Amino acid sequence: MAFGTQEAPSDADLPWSVRRSLPRGSQAVFEGKMLNYKGNWKGSVVSSVLEPVLFLAAMGISLGTLVDQGGRLDQGVDYLVFLAPGLLAATAMQTATFESTYPIMGALKWHKTFEGILSTPVKVRDLVTGHLLFILFRLVTTLAVFLAVMGAFGALEMPLGLLALPAAVLTGLAFAAPVSAFAAWVQNDAGFAALLRFGIVPMFLFSGTFFPVDQLPAVLQPVAYATPLWHGVSLTRGLSVGQLDPLLAMVNVGYLAVLLLVGVWLARRQFAKRLVI
Amino acid sequence: MSTTPPGPAGVGASSMLLARVLPMPLPSARRASLLVERNLLVYRRGWLLILSGFFEPLFYLLSIGIGIGALVGTVVTDSGAALDYTVFVAPALMASSAMNGAVYDSTFNIFFKLKYAKLYDAVLATPLSASDVAAGETSWALMRGALYSTTFLAVMLALGLVQSWWAILAVPACFLIGFAFAAVGLAATSFMKSWQNFEFVQLAVLPMFLFSTTFYPLSVYPDALRLLVQCTPLYHGIELVRALVTGLVDVSILGHVLYLAVMGSIGLIVGSKRLATLLLK
Amino acid sequence: MSVRSASVENMTEPSSLTVDERRAAGEADEAALLADGPRADELVWARGLSKKFGEFTAVDGIDISVRRGEAFGFLGPNGAGKSSTMRMIGAVSPATDGRLRILGRDPGTDGPAIRARLGVVPQTDNLDQELTVRENLLIYGRYFGIPRAQIRARADELLDFVQLTDRADDLVEPLSGGMKRRLTIARSLINEPELLLLDEPTTGLDPQARHALWDRLFRLKQRGVTLVLTTHYMDEAEQLCDRLVVMDKGRIAAEGAPAELIGTYSTREVLELRFATGENESHADGLADLAERIEVLPDRLLLYTDDGDGAATAVVERGLRPASVLVRRSSLEDVFLRLTGRSLVE
């Protein structure tokens, strides 16, 4: 093996492999996360695929019977068809949030794996991009299975409904980026409990997943409309039900895209603050 | 007080955010080591836990009341009573959270201590015996569960979801549910080899939560499924708490109590025997 | 601070350089003098390097030169600023003040290019505990952008080098501390670095594991890898370093080869005397004429003299009966004590 080669340091001395792939640090970070995931994917099947599907069956079909008997859902569709896209968007939020909280804090603080990675040519922004690439992978695979189940349950208007997948993926990414920044900002995981209980859980319960937001008291409706999950649910539902309001959809996409971009900016800044000291 | 922090240790994405009301997070080796620090934190940030222990049932009950309850209207129970939907679901959530807390404490928490903290090795070097450990862990879990159930009942009372003085007995009923599940959970944990085995816990707990008349009466199911649901322990827990909170009490609650007591006793016997062989070998 | 500049000039050329390279280095030297920068063979070059964290000054204006092929050490107690210096050299921590060149480049602008040619062994292992031994090497190589097939071949060699071949497919978590440390060293070599930075490489290891690790580091040195390491163990510094700086409170107290430092700052031998508890200090004055210098430690007296046995005899002749008498050679510990008035390991 050739160690400590004697050439004088200059640009041309970089090993070709390094020169070629320096800009692709994010790809290596993604590969690292995939290598980790290889040993854990089975557990995630139960939690991210089976759970939402069981939810859909229990709430959409069985509870749906009661709701449809009540006849009070003024959406022109069965409760199952109404609920399914809501659960799709909520699952995206949950998967992205989960993968962006404890794993980020672990790599940053407890295991210091980020520190190890940064002693290579990989840059801070590669860490953020690589992490989001992994979230993208998790979202696409998880949500595609859920979408297939929706199709099997007859809760998908074709072919427009297929676009519910990218819509839900965008929703997930719009959560992943700012939550990653948050995970790099808080000093310990007490912050996560607060985020979940006062942010994510209330969104899950009140942002249109289980019932239309206009059922909320008038003062709370603007709050619900301001949440990112509502925009995700609105977009996803419009596509899967086949009743898309183009103007509203543009607002939804714009909101989520801005959240994603701001989140990426914040995450890069916050990662650098914690790691480059 | 909610003592079940949302799923840090689990791969469970969706279960994570549902905190204590929904089934426990799925543990995995992946984040096991994170837990040392987390467990310490859990006990340090008391005020947040107490606060969220109050908000959590509030959020759930409000969501059901404003949302699904408004869509469903009234529901006819299996005993023939017509109930407001929120009144129907609230006691079921109370019973389910008692189960979830107990299962979390007795499986995941204990396994962690057995495998990593080596806590019991130290304890058993003192005059304490293995059955003391089993009983001690179970009571600790039950105490925290009782506090949470009381909070839950108080929130229900504040929201006008309690219809009878029998409801006072819902707290001891949740205590019994907690005991039954904690004991069985402990016994199950003694058979666990790795974190991967906990997938089975999740696979047992989540369907029970979703299908054991939590959200709708048995009448929704075909006959065969009804029978299956009636065999599950959570069904008995939910029916017991529901009867007490709504005041629709009859002799059948004795059957529910008996089921849970027998289940807990068997769990405790098996659990302490298994733990003794595990710890003293 | 005259010590520092003197030893920079007195450095001996590493034997691995060829005549041509010496000449090239000489030409580069002239350019370096004009530009006030590093010579071609100075892999690490710092002038007035400082690191502050808020009000706290961790590194306080140090000058360093590490030349290709040498093993260079930072010796000092915990909190001396060694790790902060190492992180700056590793191009991961920006300097607050001063000039720093690594491999001739500015870490402020060329961080990734510098890191591509460094190997880093951090103070605490940050291996991925959930991956196998081999997977840790594979993924780390990817961070350098090395093609998979090439990493695989190197990983096999490196596992052999650090004697972990039979554990290649085991998870990292259950490995012993020494094994994890060796794996971290293997990981740091995956990109065939020119410069290897080791922060406290053997802290926390048992004696056997330390010797195994030292052996591996010797071999790397023989292969021409430039080593920069920090340690608070004087035996480690003596064993591994061609040249070292003694650091204390963010500053460099002295610089030189281990033997040079001992020659300059200590006597050839040390006589250690232990009296009954509390009596050590009271005997110090009466023995002052027997040694060049006396240090009073809580549990013993150190008499610095070139003739330890002679001094020991004289002590006994004066009718004193210490509980124990030990004559030993001077070490870097004594140098540190002389320079700072404190012990290295407290």
XYZ file of C-alpha atoms in Angstrom, chain B residues 30-31 116, chain C residues 129-130 173:
6
model
C -30.541 0.683 16.185
C -31.420 3.233 18.763
C -27.865 -2.960 28.820
C -21.857 0.749 16.081
C -24.676 -0.783 14.075
C -20.687 -2.853 19.263
